[in-house]
Coordinates of C-alpha atoms and ligand atoms in Angstrom, one line a residue:
M6 CA -14.9 -18.0 -0.8
C7 CA -17.3 -15.7 -2.5
L8 CA -20.9 -16.0 -3.5
S9 CA -22.4 -14.9 -6.7
L10 CA -25.2 -12.4 -6.6
H11 CA -27.0 -14.5 -9.1
Q12 CA -30.0 -12.4 -9.6
Y13 CA -27.9 -9.4 -10.4
Y14 CA -26.9 -10.6 -13.8
A15 CA -26.4 -7.5 -15.8
V16 CA -25.8 -5.4 -12.8
L17 CA -22.3 -4.3 -12.2
I18 CA -21.7 -3.1 -8.7
I19 CA -18.5 -1.9 -7.4
I20 CA -18.0 -1.0 -3.9
A21 CA -14.5 -0.4 -3.0
L22 CA -12.6 1.0 -0.2
H23 CA -10.4 3.8 -1.4
Y24 CA -6.9 4.1 -0.1
V25 CA -4.4 6.7 -0.5
V26 CA -1.1 5.4 0.8
K27 CA 1.4 7.7 2.2
S28 CA 3.5 7.7 -1.0
G29 CA 0.5 9.4 -2.7
L30 CA -0.3 6.3 -4.7
D31 CA -3.9 5.3 -4.8
A32 CA -5.1 1.8 -4.2
E33 CA -8.4 0.1 -3.8
L34 CA -9.7 -2.9 -1.9
Y35 CA -12.7 -4.3 -3.7
Y36 CA -15.6 -5.6 -1.7
V37 CA -18.0 -6.1 -4.5
R38 CA -17.0 -6.4 -8.1
N39 CA -18.9 -7.6 -11.1
D40 CA -21.6 -8.9 -8.8
L41 CA -19.1 -10.9 -6.8
I42 CA -18.9 -10.2 -3.2
S43 CA -15.5 -10.7 -1.7
H44 CA -16.0 -12.3 1.6
Y45 CA -12.3 -12.3 2.1
A46 CA -12.3 -8.5 2.0
L47 CA -15.4 -8.4 4.1
S48 CA -13.8 -10.6 6.7
F49 CA -11.1 -8.1 7.6
N50 CA -11.8 -6.4 10.9
L51 CA -8.8 -4.2 11.2
L52 CA -8.2 -1.3 13.4
V53 CA -8.8 2.3 12.2
P54 CA -5.9 4.3 13.6
S55 CA -7.1 6.7 16.3
E56 CA -6.1 9.7 14.2
T57 CA -8.0 8.6 11.2
N58 CA -11.5 10.1 11.1
F59 CA -12.6 9.5 7.5
L60 CA -13.1 6.4 5.5
H61 CA -13.8 6.7 1.7
F62 CA -15.7 4.3 -0.3
T63 CA -16.0 4.2 -4.1
W64 CA -19.1 2.7 -5.7
H65 CA -21.3 2.5 -8.7
A66 CA -23.8 0.3 -10.3
K67 CA -24.7 -0.4 -13.9
S68 CA -28.4 -0.6 -13.4
K69 CA -30.8 0.4 -10.8
V70 CA -29.8 -0.7 -7.3
E71 CA -31.3 0.8 -4.3
Y72 CA -29.4 1.0 -1.0
K73 CA -30.0 1.7 2.6
L74 CA -27.0 2.5 4.7
G75 CA -27.0 2.2 8.5
F76 CA -24.5 2.2 11.4
Q77 CA -24.2 0.6 14.8
V78 CA -21.7 1.7 17.3
D79 CA -21.2 -0.2 20.5
N80 CA -20.1 2.7 22.7
F81 CA -21.8 6.1 22.2
V82 CA -19.9 7.6 25.1
A83 CA -16.6 7.1 23.2
M84 CA -17.8 7.7 19.7
D85 CA -20.5 9.8 18.0
M86 CA -22.8 8.2 15.5
P87 CA -20.8 8.0 12.2
Q88 CA -21.7 10.7 9.7
I89 CA -22.0 10.1 5.9
N90 CA -22.0 12.7 3.2
I91 CA -24.7 10.9 1.2
S92 CA -28.3 10.2 2.1
A93 CA -29.0 7.1 4.2
Q94 CA -31.2 5.7 1.5
G95 CA -31.3 6.1 -2.2
E96 CA -29.9 4.7 -5.4
V97 CA -26.4 3.6 -6.0
P98 CA -24.9 6.2 -8.4
R99 CA -24.5 5.1 -12.0
T100 CA -21.2 6.9 -12.3
L101 CA -18.1 6.1 -10.2
S102 CA -18.6 8.1 -6.9
V103 CA -17.1 8.4 -3.6
F104 CA -18.8 8.7 -0.3
R105 CA -17.2 9.5 3.0
V106 CA -17.8 8.0 6.4
E107 CA -16.7 10.1 9.4
L108 CA -15.8 8.3 12.6
S109 CA -15.1 10.8 15.3
C110 CA -14.3 9.9 18.9
T111 CA -15.9 12.1 21.5
G112 CA -12.7 12.2 23.5
K113 CA -14.6 11.6 26.7
V114 CA -13.3 8.1 27.6
D115 CA -10.7 5.6 26.6
S116 CA -12.3 2.7 24.8
E117 CA -12.1 0.4 21.8
V118 CA -15.2 1.0 19.8
M119 CA -16.8 -1.5 17.4
I120 CA -18.4 0.0 14.4
L121 CA -20.8 -1.8 12.1
M122 CA -21.7 -0.3 8.7
Q123 CA -24.6 -2.1 7.1
L124 CA -25.4 -1.7 3.5
N125 CA -28.6 -3.2 2.2
L126 CA -28.8 -3.5 -1.6
T127 CA -32.0 -4.2 -3.5
V128 CA -32.1 -4.8 -7.2
N129 CA -35.0 -3.8 -9.3
S130 CA -37.3 -3.3 -6.3
S131 CA -37.5 -7.1 -5.9
K132 CA -37.9 -8.6 -2.5
N133 CA -34.5 -10.1 -2.8
F134 CA -31.9 -8.0 -1.2
T135 CA -28.4 -8.3 0.1
V136 CA -26.9 -7.2 3.3
L137 CA -23.3 -6.3 3.5
N138 CA -21.7 -5.8 6.9
F139 CA -18.5 -3.8 7.2
K140 CA -17.0 -4.0 10.6
R141 CA -14.3 -1.7 12.0
R142 CA -12.8 -1.1 15.4
K143 CA -11.2 2.1 16.5
M144 CA -9.4 3.0 19.7
C145 CA -10.8 6.2 21.1
Y146 CA -8.8 8.0 23.7
K147 CA -9.6 10.6 26.3
K148 CA -8.4 13.9 25.1
L149 CA -5.2 14.8 26.8
E150 CA -5.1 18.4 27.8
E151 CA -1.5 19.7 27.6
V152 CA 0.2 19.1 24.3
K153 CA 0.8 22.7 23.2
T154 CA 1.8 21.4 19.7
S155 CA -1.6 19.9 19.2
A156 CA -2.5 22.3 16.4
L157 CA 0.5 21.4 14.5
D158 CA 0.0 17.7 15.2
K159 CA -3.5 17.7 14.0
N160 CA -2.5 19.3 10.7
T161 CA 0.4 16.9 10.1
S162 CA -1.5 13.8 11.1
R163 CA -4.2 14.7 8.7
T164 CA -1.9 14.8 5.8
I165 CA -0.3 11.5 6.8
Y166 CA -3.3 9.5 7.8
D167 CA -6.4 11.0 6.5
P168 CA -7.5 9.0 3.6
V169 CA -7.7 5.9 5.4
H170 CA -7.4 2.3 5.3
A171 CA -8.9 -1.1 5.5
A172 CA -11.3 -3.5 6.7
P173 CA -14.5 -4.9 7.8
T174 CA -15.6 -8.4 8.8
T175 CA -17.9 -11.3 8.0
S176 CA -21.2 -10.7 6.5
T177 CA -22.9 -13.9 7.4
R178 CA -26.6 -14.7 7.1
V179 CA -26.4 -12.6 4.1
F180 CA -27.7 -14.0 0.9
Y181 CA -30.7 -16.1 0.5
I182 CA -29.9 -16.5 -3.1
S183 CA -26.3 -17.2 -2.8
V184 CA -26.0 -19.8 -5.4
G185 CA -22.7 -20.8 -6.7
V186 CA -19.7 -21.2 -4.5
C187 CA -17.1 -19.6 -6.7
C188 CA -13.7 -19.1 -5.6
A189 CA -12.3 -16.3 -7.5
V190 CA -11.7 -13.7 -5.0
I191 CA -11.3 -10.6 -7.1
F192 CA -8.9 -8.2 -5.8
L193 CA -7.1 -5.6 -7.5
V194 CA -5.2 -4.2 -4.7
A195 CA -2.0 -2.7 -5.5
I196 CA -0.8 -1.3 -2.3
I197 CA 2.5 0.3 -2.0
L198 CA 3.7 0.4 1.4
A199 CA 5.3 3.7 1.9
V200 CA 7.4 2.8 4.8
L201 CA 8.8 5.8 6.6
H202 CA 12.5 5.3 6.0
L203 CA 12.4 3.1 3.0
H204 CA 14.7 5.4 1.1
S205 CA 17.4 5.6 3.5
M206 CA 17.2 1.9 4.3
K207 CA 17.4 0.8 0.7
R208 CA 20.9 1.8 0.7
I209 CA 21.8 -0.8 3.4
E210 CA 24.8 -2.6 2.2
L211 CA 26.7 -5.6 3.2
D212 CA 29.9 -4.8 4.9
D213 CA 32.4 -7.5 4.9
S214 CA 34.7 -6.0 7.4
I215 CA 32.5 -7.2 10.2
S216 CA 33.7 -10.8 9.7
A217 CA 36.7 -9.7 11.6
S218 CA 34.8 -9.0 14.7
S219 CA 32.3 -11.8 14.6
S220 CA 34.2 -15.1 14.9
S221 CA 31.9 -17.3 12.8
Q222 CA 30.8 -15.6 9.6
G223 CA 28.7 -18.7 9.1
L224 CA 27.1 -18.2 5.8
S225 CA 27.3 -22.0 5.5
Q226 CA 24.5 -22.5 8.0
P227 CA 22.0 -19.8 7.0
S228 CA 18.9 -21.8 8.1
T229 CA 19.8 -22.0 11.7
Q230 CA 21.0 -18.6 12.7
T231 CA 21.4 -15.4 10.8
T232 CA 25.0 -14.7 10.7
Q233 CA 25.4 -11.8 8.3
Y234 CA 25.2 -8.4 9.6
L235 CA 24.3 -5.3 7.9
R236 CA 25.5 -1.8 8.2
A237 CA 22.9 0.9 8.0
D238 CA 24.2 3.7 5.9
T239 CA 24.7 6.8 8.0
P240 CA 21.7 6.6 10.2
N241 CA 21.9 10.2 11.0
N242 CA 20.9 11.5 7.6
A243 CA 17.7 9.5 7.5
T244 CA 14.6 11.6 6.9
P245 CA 13.1 12.7 10.1
I246 CA 9.6 11.3 10.7
T247 CA 6.8 13.8 10.8
S248 CA 5.6 13.7 14.3
S249 CA 2.1 12.5 14.7
S250 CA -0.3 13.2 17.4
G251 CA 0.4 9.7 18.7
Y252 CA 1.4 10.6 22.2
P253 CA 3.1 13.3 24.2
T254 CA 6.8 13.9 24.2
L255 CA 8.9 11.0 25.2
R256 CA 9.5 10.6 28.9
I257 CA 13.0 9.4 29.5
E258 CA 13.6 7.3 32.5
K259 CA 16.7 6.0 34.0
N260 CA 16.7 2.4 35.1
D261 CA 15.7 2.4 38.7
L262 CA 17.7 0.0 40.8
R263 CA 16.3 1.1 44.1
S264 CA 16.2 -2.0 46.1
V265 CA 12.8 -2.9 47.5
T266 CA 12.6 -5.3 50.3
L267 CA 10.4 -8.4 50.2
L268 CA 8.1 -6.9 52.8
E269 CA 7.6 -3.8 50.8
A270 CA 7.0 -5.7 47.6
K271 CA 4.4 -7.8 49.4
A272 CA 2.7 -4.7 50.9
K273 CA 2.3 -3.3 47.4
V274 CA 0.3 -6.3 46.2
K275 CA -1.8 -6.8 49.3
D276 CA -4.9 -5.4 47.7
I277 CA -4.9 -8.1 45.0
A278 CA -4.0 -11.0 47.4
I279 CA -6.3 -14.0 47.4
S280 CA -6.4 -17.1 49.4
R281 CA -4.2 -20.1 48.4
E282 CA -7.3 -22.4 48.5
R283 CA -8.7 -20.7 45.4
I284 CA -5.7 -21.9 43.3
T285 CA -5.2 -25.4 41.9
L286 CA -1.9 -26.0 40.2
K287 CA -1.8 -28.3 37.1
D288 CA 1.0 -28.8 34.6
V289 CA 4.3 -27.0 34.7
L290 CA 4.5 -24.9 31.5
Q291 CA 8.0 -23.5 31.9
E292 CA 10.7 -24.1 34.4
G293 CA 14.0 -22.3 35.2
T294 CA 16.5 -22.7 37.9
F295 CA 14.4 -21.0 40.6
G296 CA 11.1 -20.0 38.8
R297 CA 8.2 -21.9 37.4
I298 CA 5.1 -21.1 35.4
F299 CA 2.1 -23.4 36.0
H300 CA -1.2 -23.8 34.2
G301 CA -3.5 -23.2 37.1
I302 CA -7.2 -23.1 37.9
L303 CA -8.6 -20.2 39.8
V304 CA -11.9 -20.7 41.7
D305 CA -14.4 -17.8 41.6
E306 CA -14.6 -15.9 44.9
K307 CA -18.3 -16.1 45.2
D308 CA -19.3 -19.2 43.3
P309 CA -17.0 -22.1 44.0
N310 CA -18.4 -23.9 41.0
K311 CA -17.0 -21.3 38.6
E312 CA -13.5 -21.7 37.5
K313 CA -11.1 -19.8 35.4
Q314 CA -7.8 -21.0 33.9
A315 CA -4.7 -19.0 34.8
F316 CA -1.0 -18.7 34.5
V317 CA 0.6 -19.1 37.9
K318 CA 4.2 -17.8 38.3
T319 CA 6.0 -19.0 41.3
V320 CA 9.4 -19.8 42.7
K321 CA 11.0 -23.0 44.0
D322 CA 12.4 -23.5 47.5
Q323 CA 15.9 -22.4 46.5
A324 CA 14.9 -19.0 45.3
S325 CA 16.5 -16.2 47.2
E326 CA 14.6 -13.3 48.8
I327 CA 15.9 -11.0 46.1
Q328 CA 14.6 -13.3 43.4
V329 CA 11.2 -13.4 45.0
T330 CA 11.1 -9.7 45.5
M331 CA 12.0 -9.2 41.8
M332 CA 9.2 -11.5 40.7
L333 CA 6.6 -9.6 42.7
T334 CA 7.9 -6.2 41.6
E335 CA 8.3 -7.0 38.0
S336 CA 4.9 -8.6 37.9
C337 CA 3.3 -5.3 38.7
K338 CA 4.7 -3.5 35.6
L339 CA 1.3 -3.6 33.7
R340 CA -0.9 -3.7 36.7
G341 CA -4.2 -1.9 36.4
L342 CA -3.9 -1.4 32.6
H343 CA -6.7 -2.6 30.4
H344 CA -6.1 -3.3 26.7
R345 CA -6.9 -6.3 24.6
N346 CA -3.2 -6.7 23.8
L347 CA -1.9 -6.5 27.3
L348 CA -1.9 -9.2 29.9
P349 CA -1.5 -7.7 33.4
I350 CA -1.3 -9.4 36.7
T351 CA -4.7 -10.1 38.3
H352 CA -3.9 -11.6 41.7
V353 CA -1.2 -12.7 44.0
C354 CA -1.1 -15.2 46.7
I355 CA 1.3 -14.3 49.5
E356 CA 0.3 -16.4 52.5
E357 CA 2.7 -17.1 55.2
G358 CA 4.7 -20.3 54.7
E359 CA 3.8 -20.5 51.1
K360 CA 5.9 -19.5 48.1
P361 CA 4.4 -16.4 46.7
M362 CA 2.4 -16.8 43.5
V363 CA 1.5 -14.4 40.8
I364 CA -1.7 -15.0 38.8
L365 CA -2.4 -13.9 35.3
P366 CA -5.2 -14.8 32.9
Y367 CA -4.6 -17.9 30.8
M368 CA -3.7 -17.8 27.1
N369 CA -3.8 -21.4 25.8
W370 CA -0.9 -21.4 23.4
G371 CA 1.4 -19.9 26.0
N372 CA 4.6 -18.1 25.6
L373 CA 5.1 -16.5 22.1
K374 CA 8.8 -17.2 21.8
L375 CA 8.3 -20.9 22.6
F376 CA 5.3 -20.9 20.2
L377 CA 7.4 -19.4 17.4
R378 CA 10.1 -22.0 17.9
Q379 CA 7.5 -24.7 17.8
C380 CA 6.3 -23.3 14.5
K381 CA 9.8 -23.4 13.2
L382 CA 10.0 -27.1 14.0
V383 CA 6.7 -28.0 12.3
E384 CA 7.5 -25.7 9.4
A385 CA 9.8 -28.3 7.9
N386 CA 6.9 -30.7 7.4
N387 CA 4.1 -28.2 7.1
P388 CA 5.1 -24.9 5.5
Q389 CA 1.5 -23.7 5.8
A390 CA 1.7 -23.9 9.6
I391 CA 1.8 -20.2 10.0
S392 CA 1.6 -17.6 7.3
Q393 CA 3.5 -14.4 7.0
Q394 CA 0.2 -12.6 7.2
D395 CA -0.4 -14.2 10.6
L396 CA 2.9 -13.1 11.8
V397 CA 2.3 -9.5 10.7
H398 CA -1.1 -9.7 12.4
M399 CA 0.7 -10.6 15.6
A400 CA 3.1 -7.7 15.1
I401 CA 0.2 -5.3 14.7
Q402 CA -1.3 -6.5 18.0
I403 CA 2.0 -6.0 19.8
A404 CA 2.3 -2.5 18.3
C405 CA -1.3 -1.7 19.4
G406 CA -0.6 -2.8 23.0
M407 CA 2.7 -0.8 23.0
S408 CA 0.9 2.2 21.5
Y409 CA -1.4 2.1 24.5
L410 CA 1.5 1.8 26.9
A411 CA 3.2 4.8 25.3
R412 CA 0.1 6.9 25.6
R413 CA -0.1 6.0 29.3
E414 CA 3.6 6.9 29.5
V415 CA 4.4 3.4 30.7
I416 CA 7.8 2.2 29.5
H417 CA 8.0 -1.5 29.2
K418 CA 11.9 -1.8 29.0
D419 CA 11.8 -5.5 28.1
L420 CA 9.6 -6.0 25.1
A421 CA 10.5 -9.3 23.3
A422 CA 8.7 -12.3 22.1
R423 CA 9.5 -14.1 25.4
N424 CA 7.4 -11.5 27.2
C425 CA 4.3 -12.0 25.0
V426 CA 1.7 -14.8 25.1
I427 CA -0.6 -16.2 22.5
D428 CA -3.9 -18.1 22.3
D429 CA -5.5 -20.4 19.7
T430 CA -7.2 -17.5 17.9
L431 CA -3.7 -16.0 17.4
Q432 CA -4.5 -13.2 19.8
V433 CA -1.2 -11.9 21.2
K434 CA -0.8 -10.1 24.5
I435 CA 2.2 -8.3 26.0
T436 CA 3.0 -9.3 29.5
D437 CA 5.5 -8.3 32.1
N438 CA 9.0 -9.8 32.3
A439 CA 8.8 -11.4 35.7
L440 CA 10.9 -14.7 35.8
S441 CA 12.0 -14.1 32.2
R442 CA 15.7 -13.8 33.2
D443 CA 15.4 -17.2 34.8
L444 CA 13.3 -18.9 32.1
F445 CA 15.3 -17.4 29.1
P446 CA 18.8 -17.0 30.6
M447 CA 20.4 -16.9 27.1
D448 CA 18.5 -13.6 26.4
Y449 CA 20.0 -11.7 29.3
H450 CA 23.5 -10.7 30.0
C451 CA 25.4 -9.0 32.8
L452 CA 27.8 -6.3 31.5
G453 CA 30.0 -6.0 34.5
D454 CA 27.4 -4.4 36.8
N455 CA 25.1 -6.6 38.8
E456 CA 22.2 -6.2 36.5
N457 CA 21.1 -8.9 34.1
R458 CA 19.9 -7.1 31.0
P459 CA 18.3 -8.0 27.6
V460 CA 21.3 -6.6 25.8
R461 CA 20.3 -7.7 22.3
W462 CA 16.9 -6.0 22.5
M463 CA 18.2 -2.7 23.9
A464 CA 18.6 0.6 22.2
L465 CA 22.0 2.1 22.2
E466 CA 21.0 4.9 24.7
S467 CA 19.7 2.3 27.1
L468 CA 22.9 0.2 26.9
V469 CA 25.2 3.1 27.2
N470 CA 23.4 5.7 29.4
N471 CA 20.7 3.5 31.0
E472 CA 18.1 5.7 29.4
F473 CA 14.7 4.3 28.6
S474 CA 11.8 5.8 26.8
S475 CA 9.0 4.8 24.5
A476 CA 11.5 5.2 21.7
S477 CA 13.7 2.6 23.2
D478 CA 10.6 0.4 23.4
V479 CA 10.2 1.0 19.7
W480 CA 13.8 -0.3 19.2
A481 CA 12.9 -3.5 21.1
F482 CA 9.7 -3.8 19.0
G483 CA 11.9 -3.8 15.9
V484 CA 13.8 -6.7 17.4
T485 CA 10.6 -8.4 18.3
L486 CA 9.4 -8.1 14.7
W487 CA 12.6 -9.7 13.6
E488 CA 11.9 -12.6 16.1
L489 CA 8.5 -13.0 14.6
M490 CA 9.9 -13.2 11.1
T491 CA 12.6 -15.6 12.0
L492 CA 10.3 -17.7 14.1
G493 CA 12.1 -17.2 17.4
Q494 CA 15.8 -16.9 16.5
T495 CA 18.1 -15.1 18.8
P496 CA 19.2 -11.7 17.4
Y497 CA 22.9 -10.8 17.1
V498 CA 23.7 -14.3 18.1
D499 CA 27.3 -14.1 17.1
I500 CA 28.0 -10.8 18.8
D501 CA 29.6 -10.8 22.1
P502 CA 27.2 -8.9 24.5
F503 CA 30.1 -6.8 25.6
E504 CA 30.7 -5.7 22.0
M505 CA 27.0 -4.8 21.4
A506 CA 27.2 -1.1 22.1
A507 CA 30.3 -0.5 19.9
Y508 CA 28.8 -2.6 17.2
L509 CA 25.5 -0.6 17.2
K510 CA 27.4 2.7 17.3
D511 CA 29.2 1.6 14.2
G512 CA 25.9 1.3 12.4
Y513 CA 25.6 -2.5 12.3
R514 CA 22.2 -4.1 12.7
I515 CA 20.7 -7.5 12.4
A516 CA 20.4 -8.8 8.9
Q517 CA 17.2 -9.1 6.9
P518 CA 15.7 -12.5 7.6
I519 CA 15.4 -14.9 4.7
N520 CA 11.9 -14.6 3.2
C521 CA 11.3 -11.3 5.0
P522 CA 9.9 -8.8 2.4
D523 CA 11.9 -5.6 2.0
E524 CA 9.0 -3.4 3.2
L525 CA 8.9 -5.3 6.4
F526 CA 12.6 -5.2 7.0
A527 CA 12.5 -1.5 6.3
V528 CA 10.0 -1.2 9.2
M529 CA 12.3 -3.0 11.5
A530 CA 15.3 -1.0 10.4
C531 CA 13.7 2.3 11.1
C532 CA 13.0 1.2 14.6
W533 CA 16.8 1.0 15.0
A534 CA 17.7 4.5 14.2
L535 CA 20.4 5.7 16.5
D536 CA 18.6 8.9 17.3
P537 CA 15.5 8.1 19.3
E538 CA 13.7 11.0 17.7
E539 CA 14.0 9.4 14.3
R540 CA 12.3 6.2 15.3
P541 CA 8.7 5.8 14.3
K542 CA 6.0 6.0 17.0
F543 CA 4.0 3.0 17.8
Q544 CA 0.9 4.5 16.3
Q545 CA 2.7 4.9 13.0
L546 CA 4.0 1.3 13.2
V547 CA 0.4 0.1 13.6
Q548 CA -0.6 2.1 10.5
C549 CA 2.3 0.8 8.4
L550 CA 1.9 -2.8 9.4
T551 CA -1.9 -2.7 8.9
E552 CA -1.4 -1.5 5.4
F553 CA 1.2 -4.1 4.8
H554 CA -1.1 -6.8 6.2
A555 CA -3.9 -5.7 3.9
A556 CA -1.5 -5.8 0.9
L557 CA -0.5 -9.3 1.8
G558 CA -4.1 -10.3 2.0
A559 CA -4.6 -9.0 -1.5
Y560 CA -2.3 -11.7 -2.9
V561 CA -3.8 -14.6 -1.2
Ligands
LIG618 C1 -30.8 -4.4 6.3 O1 -31.6 -5.5 6.3 C2 -31.7 -6.2 7.6 C3 -32.5 -7.5 7.4 O2 -33.7 -7.2 6.9 C4 -32.3 -5.2 8.6 O3 -32.4 -5.9 9.9 C5 -31.5 -4.0 8.7 O4 -32.0 -3.1 9.6 C6 -31.3 -3.3 7.4 N1 -30.3 -2.3 7.5 C7 -30.5 -1.1 7.0 C8 -29.4 -0.1 7.2 O5 -31.5 -0.7 6.5
LIG619 C1 -18.3 13.0 -0.1 O1 -16.9 13.3 0.3 C2 -15.9 12.9 -0.6 C3 -14.6 13.2 0.0 O2 -14.6 14.3 0.8 C4 -16.1 13.6 -1.9 O3 -15.2 13.1 -2.8 C5 -17.5 13.2 -2.5 O4 -17.7 13.9 -3.6 C6 -18.6 13.6 -1.4 N1 -19.8 13.1 -1.9 C7 -20.9 13.8 -1.9 C8 -22.1 13.1 -2.4 O5 -21.0 14.9 -1.5
LIG620 C1 -3.6 24.0 10.8 O1 -4.5 24.2 9.8 C2 -5.4 25.3 10.0 C3 -6.4 25.3 8.9 O2 -6.7 24.0 8.5 C4 -4.6 26.6 10.0 O3 -5.4 27.7 10.3 C5 -3.5 26.5 11.1 O4 -2.7 27.7 11.0 C6 -2.7 25.3 10.9 N1 -1.8 25.2 12.0 C7 -0.5 25.0 11.8 C8 0.4 24.9 13.0 O5 0.0 24.8 10.7
LIG621 C1 -35.6 -14.1 -5.0 O1 -34.6 -15.1 -5.2 C2 -35.0 -16.4 -5.4 C3 -33.9 -17.3 -5.4 O2 -32.9 -17.0 -6.4 C4 -35.9 -16.5 -6.7 O3 -36.4 -17.8 -6.8 C5 -37.0 -15.5 -6.5 O4 -37.7 -15.5 -7.8 C6 -36.5 -14.1 -6.2 N1 -37.6 -13.2 -5.9 C7 -37.8 -12.1 -6.6 C8 -39.0 -11.3 -6.1 O5 -37.0 -11.7 -7.4

């Protein structure tokens, strides 16, 4: 919906956010055009990548329009006051001009900063004026010392990221005069998503020989499972990705099978243990052979009248000591981390004689994989149930959470839709994989050793050498993106888990889902480069997907 600036009649104002996409092509997102304010454009509140320090706005007016420009920042410890290269008050230029907004982090603390840019416009000195609010958020990180390549990184990241991208939010309480409710959202956004490996991936071709190794080349049932497989053309000659200052060099970690005893596992969580009386169990949300997830109520420690909803993970009577130990250990994967797209454990209950319980904050739409499958079911009757843009937005959130983990040098090792949760505002959070083996047994396989692993989500080096890094998490992110686009299908469903490594080595990957745009598939495909160094970094994925998200918005 957009509102006409009725009183502006002959005034033509254009305020547009100027983009330069990586391909070098320019694009613009219009906020105000021919007196029409695009509330749709203003409603974006997307993330400014942490490397991006400048936003460029283009504007001009046909007749005299005065402006006042001001900023609010919610955290001055993390970010300096934004700087502009025009005066804070004056006349909107009559010729097309550009102004620049600088958003610099102080590097003192880690924090997500909300930035509000407020532009007040007055026409012909009348008392009527219009307030436009542009909202941004940016992750600011504490400066890491080391990184001897930082000089290089800074230069490269500037060329890649500098000229910015999108998005502010609602400007409510805006117009007194807002007259007509017109609905022509005027956008002329032509955004080319210059996805990192687009070129090399374009040459993906269908290879028929694979039908020999997959028993059911079921093109006859395309709607249920994806059964064609693609072979990526010589993954090794793909263009290397320019490294960004995203995070320090990858830490490679071997899977640690060191056995922990139940007593040790309990000792580790003692400090977050609470009394059983504070928890009330309600419905069972998910149930496996030995594990269960409940919707629970957690009573506040000090004020018994205050309650919080929670997920409660617990085990049934028949659970073995090993299974209980695993639940406790795996629940601690994200412990102590704070990010809006992560859902770490908050408490445990390990009283004698009770089955141990793990408590996490509640997200009312529950498990993401189950949610996607639900969407798939309703999609038949209601194609509008969930839009591609919503799905991309979920992917961005997952990439943001993972980017944070990568910076903290935390390797998730089991990123998948089943290990994410969602709420009714479509906020997505990544969580640990405790009980996932039990709740989603089809997604884990045992390859001869005693370990049950998420084979279809694993990078080749993890499968073969048991090596895990942020780059192998990127691989799993690619598969998760594929799960989003297929509304929760199982990847590589026709491939024998024992064949997976050979299959990947030969260059085969999951096929492009039906209705998945090429640009998006290219993003997935570059996550599956054989060489971990060639895979994009999470920060780059956030950037790419954010641009793609904005481009999708432009066609709505
Ligand atoms: C814009 O107008 C609003 C409402 O009068 C006022 O509160 C705000 O301070 C103004 N902003 C700037 C940047 O002048
Ligand atoms: C502000 O900076 C931008 C980009 O750096 C430049 O194009 C523009 O001319 C500058 N504007 C003024 C008024 O200096
Ligand atoms: C980075 O850029 C600065 C000037 O902008 C230059 O002096 C420096 O040599 C560059 N560093 C590298 C590693 O290219
Ligand atoms: C402000 O807008 C109102 C509503 O459109 C209009 O009636 C009024 O004359 C305007 N005031 C001025 C000073 O232009």
